[in-house]
XYZ file of C-alpha atoms in Angstrom:
454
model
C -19.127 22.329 4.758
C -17.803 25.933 4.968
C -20.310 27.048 2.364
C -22.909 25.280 3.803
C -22.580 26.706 7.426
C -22.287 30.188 5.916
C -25.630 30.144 3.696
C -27.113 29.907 7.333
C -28.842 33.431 8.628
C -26.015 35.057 11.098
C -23.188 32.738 10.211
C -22.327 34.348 7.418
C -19.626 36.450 9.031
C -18.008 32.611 10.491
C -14.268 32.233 8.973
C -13.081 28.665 8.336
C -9.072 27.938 7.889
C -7.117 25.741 6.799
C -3.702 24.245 8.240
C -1.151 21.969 7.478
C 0.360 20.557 10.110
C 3.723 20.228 8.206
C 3.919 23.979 7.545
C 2.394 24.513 10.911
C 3.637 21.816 12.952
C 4.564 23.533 16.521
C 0.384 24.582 15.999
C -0.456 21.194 15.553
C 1.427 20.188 18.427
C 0.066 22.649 20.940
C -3.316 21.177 20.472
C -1.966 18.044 20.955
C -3.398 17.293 17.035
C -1.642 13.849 16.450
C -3.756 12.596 13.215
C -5.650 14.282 10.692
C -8.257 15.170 9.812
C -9.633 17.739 12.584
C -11.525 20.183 13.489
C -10.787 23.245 15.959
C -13.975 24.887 16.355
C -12.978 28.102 18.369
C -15.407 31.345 19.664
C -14.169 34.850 19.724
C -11.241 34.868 22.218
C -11.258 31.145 23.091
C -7.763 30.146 23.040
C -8.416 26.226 23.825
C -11.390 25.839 21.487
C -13.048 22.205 20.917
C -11.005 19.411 18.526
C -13.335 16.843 16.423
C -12.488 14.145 14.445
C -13.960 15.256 10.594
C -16.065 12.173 10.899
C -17.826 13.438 13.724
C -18.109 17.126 12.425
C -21.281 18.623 10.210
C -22.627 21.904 9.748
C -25.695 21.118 12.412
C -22.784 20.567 14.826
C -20.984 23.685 14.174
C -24.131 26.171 13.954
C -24.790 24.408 17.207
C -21.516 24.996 18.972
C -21.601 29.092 17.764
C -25.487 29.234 18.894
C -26.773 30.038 15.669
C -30.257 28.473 14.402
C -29.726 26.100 11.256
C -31.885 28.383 9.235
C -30.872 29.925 5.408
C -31.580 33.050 4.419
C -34.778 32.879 3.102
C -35.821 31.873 6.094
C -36.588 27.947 5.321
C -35.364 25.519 7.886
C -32.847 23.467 6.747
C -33.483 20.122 4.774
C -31.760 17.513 2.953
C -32.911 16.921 -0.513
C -34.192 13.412 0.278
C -35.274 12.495 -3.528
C -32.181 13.396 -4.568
C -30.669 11.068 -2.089
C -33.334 8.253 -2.605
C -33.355 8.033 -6.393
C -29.191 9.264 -7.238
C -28.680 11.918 -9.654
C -28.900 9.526 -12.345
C -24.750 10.104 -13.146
C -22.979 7.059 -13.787
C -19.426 6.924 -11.651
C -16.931 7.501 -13.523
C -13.760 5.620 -13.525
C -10.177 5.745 -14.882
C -11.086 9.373 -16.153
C -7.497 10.736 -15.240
C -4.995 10.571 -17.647
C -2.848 7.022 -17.412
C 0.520 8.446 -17.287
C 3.544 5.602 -17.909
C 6.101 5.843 -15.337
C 9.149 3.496 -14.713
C 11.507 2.201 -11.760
C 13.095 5.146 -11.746
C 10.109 7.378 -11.052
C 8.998 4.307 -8.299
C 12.106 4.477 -6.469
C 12.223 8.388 -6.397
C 8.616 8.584 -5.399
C 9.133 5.927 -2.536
C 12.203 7.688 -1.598
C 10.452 11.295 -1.244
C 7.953 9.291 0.855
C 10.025 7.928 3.020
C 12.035 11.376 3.598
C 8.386 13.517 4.132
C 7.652 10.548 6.193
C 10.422 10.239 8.678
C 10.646 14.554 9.283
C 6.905 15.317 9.328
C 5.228 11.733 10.416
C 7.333 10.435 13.143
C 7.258 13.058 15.884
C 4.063 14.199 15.845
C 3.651 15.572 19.502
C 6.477 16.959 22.006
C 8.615 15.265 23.849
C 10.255 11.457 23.386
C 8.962 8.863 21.514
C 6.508 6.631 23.373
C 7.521 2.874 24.174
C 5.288 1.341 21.639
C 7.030 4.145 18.760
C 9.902 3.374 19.805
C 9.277 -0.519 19.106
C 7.351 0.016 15.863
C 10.036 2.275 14.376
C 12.681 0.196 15.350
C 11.136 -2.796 13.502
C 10.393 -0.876 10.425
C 13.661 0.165 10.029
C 14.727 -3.213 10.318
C 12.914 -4.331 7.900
C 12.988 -1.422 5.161
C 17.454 -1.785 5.802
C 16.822 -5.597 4.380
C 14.043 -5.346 1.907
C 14.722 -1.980 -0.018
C 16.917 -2.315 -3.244
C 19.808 -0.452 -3.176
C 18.929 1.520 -6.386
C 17.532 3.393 -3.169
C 20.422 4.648 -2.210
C 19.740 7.720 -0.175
C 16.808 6.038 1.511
C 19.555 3.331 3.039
C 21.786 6.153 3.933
C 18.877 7.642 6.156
C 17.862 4.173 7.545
C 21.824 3.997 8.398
C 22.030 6.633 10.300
C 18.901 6.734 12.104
C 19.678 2.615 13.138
C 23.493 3.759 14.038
C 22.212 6.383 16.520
C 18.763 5.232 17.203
C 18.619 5.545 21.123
C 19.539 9.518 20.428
C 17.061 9.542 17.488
C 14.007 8.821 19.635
C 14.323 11.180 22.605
C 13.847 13.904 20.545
C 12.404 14.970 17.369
C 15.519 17.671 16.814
C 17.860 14.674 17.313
C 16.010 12.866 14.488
C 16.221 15.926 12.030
C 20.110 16.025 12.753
C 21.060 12.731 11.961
C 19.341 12.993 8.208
C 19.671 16.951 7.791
C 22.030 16.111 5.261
C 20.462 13.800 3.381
C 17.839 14.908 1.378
C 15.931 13.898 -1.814
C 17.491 16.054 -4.797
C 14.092 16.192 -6.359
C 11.324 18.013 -3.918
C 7.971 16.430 -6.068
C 6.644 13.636 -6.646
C 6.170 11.954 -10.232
C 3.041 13.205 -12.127
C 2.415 9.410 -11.810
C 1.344 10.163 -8.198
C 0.261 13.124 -8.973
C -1.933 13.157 -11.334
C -1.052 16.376 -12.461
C -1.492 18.339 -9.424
C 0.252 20.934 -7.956
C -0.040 18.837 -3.946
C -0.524 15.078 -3.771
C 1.619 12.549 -4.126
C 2.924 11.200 -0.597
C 0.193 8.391 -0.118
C 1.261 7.449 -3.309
C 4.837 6.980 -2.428
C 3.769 5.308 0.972
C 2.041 2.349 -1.114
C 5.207 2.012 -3.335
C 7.185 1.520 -0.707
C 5.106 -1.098 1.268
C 4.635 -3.273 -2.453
C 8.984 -3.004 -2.639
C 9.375 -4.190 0.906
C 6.855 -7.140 0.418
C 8.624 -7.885 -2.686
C 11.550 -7.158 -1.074
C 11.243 -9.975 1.754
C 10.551 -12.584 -0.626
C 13.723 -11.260 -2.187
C 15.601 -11.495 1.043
C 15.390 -14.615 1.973
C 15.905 -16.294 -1.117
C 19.273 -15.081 -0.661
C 20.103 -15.132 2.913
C 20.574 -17.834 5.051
C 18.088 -19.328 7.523
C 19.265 -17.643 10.679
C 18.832 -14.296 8.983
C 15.090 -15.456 7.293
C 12.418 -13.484 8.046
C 8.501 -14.691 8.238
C 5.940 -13.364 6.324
C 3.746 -12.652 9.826
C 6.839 -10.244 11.102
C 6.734 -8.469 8.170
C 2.945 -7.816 8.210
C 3.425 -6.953 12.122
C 6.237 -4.613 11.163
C 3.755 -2.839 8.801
C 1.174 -2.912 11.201
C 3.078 -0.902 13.540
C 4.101 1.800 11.144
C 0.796 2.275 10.368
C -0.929 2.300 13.419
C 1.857 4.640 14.892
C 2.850 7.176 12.175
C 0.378 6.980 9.655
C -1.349 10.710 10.099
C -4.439 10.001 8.672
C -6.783 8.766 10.983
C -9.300 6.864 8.808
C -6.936 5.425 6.426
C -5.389 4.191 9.713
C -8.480 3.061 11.179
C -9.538 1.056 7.929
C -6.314 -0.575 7.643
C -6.048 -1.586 11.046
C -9.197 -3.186 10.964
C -9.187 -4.858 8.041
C -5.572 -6.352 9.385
C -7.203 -7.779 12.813
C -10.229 -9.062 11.183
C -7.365 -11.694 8.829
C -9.200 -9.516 6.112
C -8.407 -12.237 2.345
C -7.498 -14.682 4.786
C -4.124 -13.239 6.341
C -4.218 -15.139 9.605
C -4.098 -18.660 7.639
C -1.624 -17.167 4.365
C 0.688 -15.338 6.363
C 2.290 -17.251 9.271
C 6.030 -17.354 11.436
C 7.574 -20.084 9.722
C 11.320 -19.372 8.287
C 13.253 -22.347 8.454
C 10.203 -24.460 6.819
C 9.066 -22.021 4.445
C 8.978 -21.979 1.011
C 9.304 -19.424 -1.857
C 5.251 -19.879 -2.066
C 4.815 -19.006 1.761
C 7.679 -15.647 0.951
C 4.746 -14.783 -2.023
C 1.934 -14.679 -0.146
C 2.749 -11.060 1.528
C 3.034 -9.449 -1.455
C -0.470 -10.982 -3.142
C -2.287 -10.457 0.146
C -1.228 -6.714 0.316
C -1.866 -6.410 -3.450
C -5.205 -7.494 -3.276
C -6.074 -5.338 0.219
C -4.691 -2.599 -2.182
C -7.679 -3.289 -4.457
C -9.808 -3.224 -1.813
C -9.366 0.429 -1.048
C -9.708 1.408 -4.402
C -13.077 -0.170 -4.737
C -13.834 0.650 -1.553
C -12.898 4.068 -2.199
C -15.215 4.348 -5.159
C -18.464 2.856 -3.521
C -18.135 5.931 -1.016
C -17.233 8.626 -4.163
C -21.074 7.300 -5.035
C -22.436 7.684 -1.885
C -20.891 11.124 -1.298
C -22.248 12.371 -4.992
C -25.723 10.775 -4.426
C -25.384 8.574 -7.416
C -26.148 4.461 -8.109
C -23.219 2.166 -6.898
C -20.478 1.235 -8.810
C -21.826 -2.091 -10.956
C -19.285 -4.618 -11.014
C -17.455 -3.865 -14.497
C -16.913 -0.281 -12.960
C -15.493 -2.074 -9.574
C -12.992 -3.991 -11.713
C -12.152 -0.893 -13.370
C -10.498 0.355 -10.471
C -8.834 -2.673 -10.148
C -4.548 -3.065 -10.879
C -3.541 -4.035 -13.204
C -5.534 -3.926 -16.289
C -5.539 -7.158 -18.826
C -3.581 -4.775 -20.872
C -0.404 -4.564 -18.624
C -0.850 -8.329 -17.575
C -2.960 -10.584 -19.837
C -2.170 -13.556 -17.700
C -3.408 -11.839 -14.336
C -6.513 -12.028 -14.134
C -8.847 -14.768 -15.303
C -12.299 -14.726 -17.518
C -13.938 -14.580 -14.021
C -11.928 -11.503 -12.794
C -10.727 -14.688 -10.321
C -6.491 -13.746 -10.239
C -3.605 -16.556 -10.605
C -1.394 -15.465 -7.908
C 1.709 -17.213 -9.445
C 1.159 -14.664 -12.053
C 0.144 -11.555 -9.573
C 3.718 -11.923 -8.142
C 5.546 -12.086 -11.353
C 3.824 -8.950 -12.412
C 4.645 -7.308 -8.935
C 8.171 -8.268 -8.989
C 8.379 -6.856 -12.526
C 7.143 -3.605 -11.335
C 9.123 -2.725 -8.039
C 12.212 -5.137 -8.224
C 15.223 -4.244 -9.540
C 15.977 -5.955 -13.537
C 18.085 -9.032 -12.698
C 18.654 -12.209 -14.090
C 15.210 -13.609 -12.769
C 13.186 -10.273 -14.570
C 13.094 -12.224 -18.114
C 11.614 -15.091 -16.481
C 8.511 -13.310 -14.426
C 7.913 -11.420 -17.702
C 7.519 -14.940 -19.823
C 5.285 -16.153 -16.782
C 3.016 -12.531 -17.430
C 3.224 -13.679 -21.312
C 2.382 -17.255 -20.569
C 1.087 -18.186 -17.335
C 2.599 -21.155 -15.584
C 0.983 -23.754 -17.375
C 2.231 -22.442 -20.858
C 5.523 -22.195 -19.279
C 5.501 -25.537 -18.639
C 4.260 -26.435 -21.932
C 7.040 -24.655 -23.614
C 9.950 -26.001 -21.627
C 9.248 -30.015 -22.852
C 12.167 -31.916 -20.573
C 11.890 -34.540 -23.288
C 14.085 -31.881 -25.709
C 16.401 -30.750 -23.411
C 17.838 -33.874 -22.535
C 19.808 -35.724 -24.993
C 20.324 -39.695 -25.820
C 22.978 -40.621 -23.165
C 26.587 -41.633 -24.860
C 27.258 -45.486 -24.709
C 29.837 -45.097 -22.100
C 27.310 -44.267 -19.070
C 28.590 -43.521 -15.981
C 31.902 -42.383 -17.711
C 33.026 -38.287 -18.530
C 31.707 -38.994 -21.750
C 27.817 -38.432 -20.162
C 25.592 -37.725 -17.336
C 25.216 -41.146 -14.414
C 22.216 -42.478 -14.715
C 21.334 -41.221 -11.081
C 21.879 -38.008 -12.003
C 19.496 -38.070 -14.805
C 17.105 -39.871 -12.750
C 17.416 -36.778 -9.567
C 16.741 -34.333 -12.205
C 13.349 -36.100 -13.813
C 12.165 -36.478 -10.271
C 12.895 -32.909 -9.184
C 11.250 -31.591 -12.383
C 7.946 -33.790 -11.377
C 8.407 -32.252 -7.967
C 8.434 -28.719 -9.417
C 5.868 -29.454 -11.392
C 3.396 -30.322 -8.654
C 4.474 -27.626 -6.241
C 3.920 -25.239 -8.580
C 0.130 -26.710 -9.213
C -0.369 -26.425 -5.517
C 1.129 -23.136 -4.926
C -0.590 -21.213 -8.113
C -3.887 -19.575 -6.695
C -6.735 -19.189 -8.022
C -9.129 -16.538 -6.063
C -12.583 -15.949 -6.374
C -13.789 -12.168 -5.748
C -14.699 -11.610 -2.508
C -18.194 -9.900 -1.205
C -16.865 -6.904 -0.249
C -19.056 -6.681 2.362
C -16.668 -9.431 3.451
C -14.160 -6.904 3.986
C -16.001 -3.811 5.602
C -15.992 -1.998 2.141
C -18.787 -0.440 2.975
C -17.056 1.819 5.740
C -15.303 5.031 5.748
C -12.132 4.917 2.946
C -8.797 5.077 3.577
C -7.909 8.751 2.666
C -8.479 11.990 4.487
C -11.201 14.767 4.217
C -13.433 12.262 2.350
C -11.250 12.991 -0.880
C -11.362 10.857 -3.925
C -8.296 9.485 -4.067
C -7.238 6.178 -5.052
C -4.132 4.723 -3.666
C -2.992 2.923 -7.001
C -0.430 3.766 -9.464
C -2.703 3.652 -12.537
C -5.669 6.082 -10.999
């Protein structure tokens, strides 16, 4: 935009900057700048200047604002090459063209870490004074649930959530208050993995933000498998919890904005997969919040790359280039998707547990189901092997009572069928279904997609 306001007759001499509000903040928060991107276009000793949204900014606008005709240099009016626009540049998109770079827990739970400390001294005060009453609420909750669903390997991250909790009615009066209860505890390493990176020098904290929201939905399913049913928490909470982060200290704007939409519009069905129930719940219910954010994942990714075509003039993505952006690939989990690109969700958690849960005793088991499926692990496991031709003496500590045997065949035939109901089986979505066809979810309209692999 810069260059293309200066190529205008008399605006050559117009200076554009750039400014991060984390190196910058007290800036940011005289102009009452509270997400990003923006725009401060200011005249020759203005000191209050005009703030726009980037969305809403273009280099008409701007010539306009200065009072300078949108003419070039040669003396042409200005005009939009509309065959270039009509017909595409006749480029395919190109897709998965960064290096894949392996990464494991460690470099997960380090990333997610670093995002969670940039997070809570750059994101959470982002204008003077206290916290406002809805803040206050939505970081309350967060912390709640990030305490219960973040794996200890995450040690440092617990020790900030610790103190912040312990001294929270101090913590949100004032931003200083906030930097003094964690001023001690910071991340050893200051980058994020070249898995979030890509290989570039900035980058890396949206990345980090994602990891952390796939270990807490992981994570609740997690909890309450383990806790009792007072302490059980519902997959809607959860989602409401994340809601609130995001629609409170989530700095950019548009990925805000998309999110927050797609949440209130029960975008893949979230209003009839995700509901309050604890007590009644079952493991299947706890799953569902970590498919449903998976696949709204996707969605951004695809999304993202339908706009990198519209911004570059070029045909849409066709629907092998779509799925390309897609996570995982058939390579890292045969059993996840289907020949119709349809997913098995059974499958989609296994492969989601495998990748931000802690190893434990369970990992072997979600990594057979990856192998296998359900179905083959079902096939494998034949009860008629595994239990043996009962001693003569039934009933007797020389074998099994017969009502025992018979409980077990009839909770292995329950099993059985619960898992048939609970193992999805979703068709792609139109993603006009899901406003896809909007602005992405990442600031200053740059390509960036939100997914470990890209």
């Amino acid at each position: 935009m810069a260059n293309e306001v200066q190529s205008k007759k008399g605006a050559s001499h117009m200076k554009f900057y750039a400014i991060s509000c984390t190196a910058h903040k007290s800036i940011c928060q005289d102009y009452d700048v509270h997400a990003f991107p923006r725009v401060l276009l200011l005249k020759a000793g203005d000191t209050e200047g005009e703030i726009h949204k980037k969305s809403e900014v273009s280099a008409e606008l701007i010539l306009d604002h200065f009072g300078i005709e949108n003419i070039s240099h040669d003396g042409k009016a200005n005009s939009v090459n509309a065959e270039k626009v009509a017909k595409g540049s006749g480029e395919a998109v190109t897709i998965n063209n960064r290096e894949r770079i392996p990464r494991g827990k460690e470099d997960i739970y380090r990333d997610a870490t670093l995002s969670f400390d940039f997070a809570l001294r750059n994101a959470i005060y982002t204008g003077n004074g206290p916290l406002s009453k809805p803040s206050r609420r939505a970081l309350e909750q967060w912390l709640d649930i990030m305490r219960k669903t973040m794996p200890m390997e995450m040690s440092l991250t617990h020790k900030q959530i610790d103190a912040l909790v312990l001294n929270f009615p101090h913590v949100v009066t004032k931003e200083d208050n906030l930097s003094e209860e964690i001023d001690s505890l910071k991340p050893e390493r200051k980058k994020w993995s070249k898995s979030c990176t890509h290989g570039k020098k900035i980058g890396g904290y949206t990345c980090g933000l994602w990891e952390i929201f796939h270990i807490m939905t992981v994570g609740i399913a997690e909890w309450n498998v383990e806790s009792p049913t007072s302490l059980l928490i519902s997959t809607n909470h959860a989602a409401e919890s994340l809601r609130g982060y995001v629609e409170n200290f989530f700095g950019c704007e548009v990925c805000q904005a998309n999110f927050i939409r797609e949440y209130d519009a029960c975008a893949r069905d979230r209003c009839n997969r995700l509901n309050d129930k604890t007590d009644t719940a079952t493991i299947s219910d706890w799953k569902q919040l970590s498919v449903w954010l998976w696949e709204i994942h996707n969605d951004v990714n695809v999304r993202l790359l339908k706009e990198k075509a519209v911004r570059e003039s070029i045909p849409p993505p066709s629907e092998g280039e779509q799925q390309a952006a897609r996570w995982p690939t058939k390579d890292d989990c045969p059993r996840c998707w289907n020949e119709d690109w349809s997913w098995d969700e059974e499958v989609i958690f296994s492969f989601l547990r495998l990748e931000y849960w802690p190893n434990d005793e369970k990992t072997e088991q979600h990594r057979n189901i990856i192998q296998l499926g359900p179905e083959g692990m079902e096939e494998q496991f034949n009860w008629e092997d595994h239990i043996e031709e009962p001693p003569s003496k039934l009933g007797t500590v020389y074998g099994a009572p017969p009502c025992a045997i018979a409980l077990l065949g009839l909770w292995w035939i329950y099993q059985k069928r619960e898992r048939k109901r609970i193992t999805g089986r979703h068709k792609k979505i139109d993603a006009s279904q899901h406003g896809l066809s909007h602005n992405g979810m990442t600031p200053s309209g740059q390509d960036t997609y939100f997914s470990h692999r890209v």
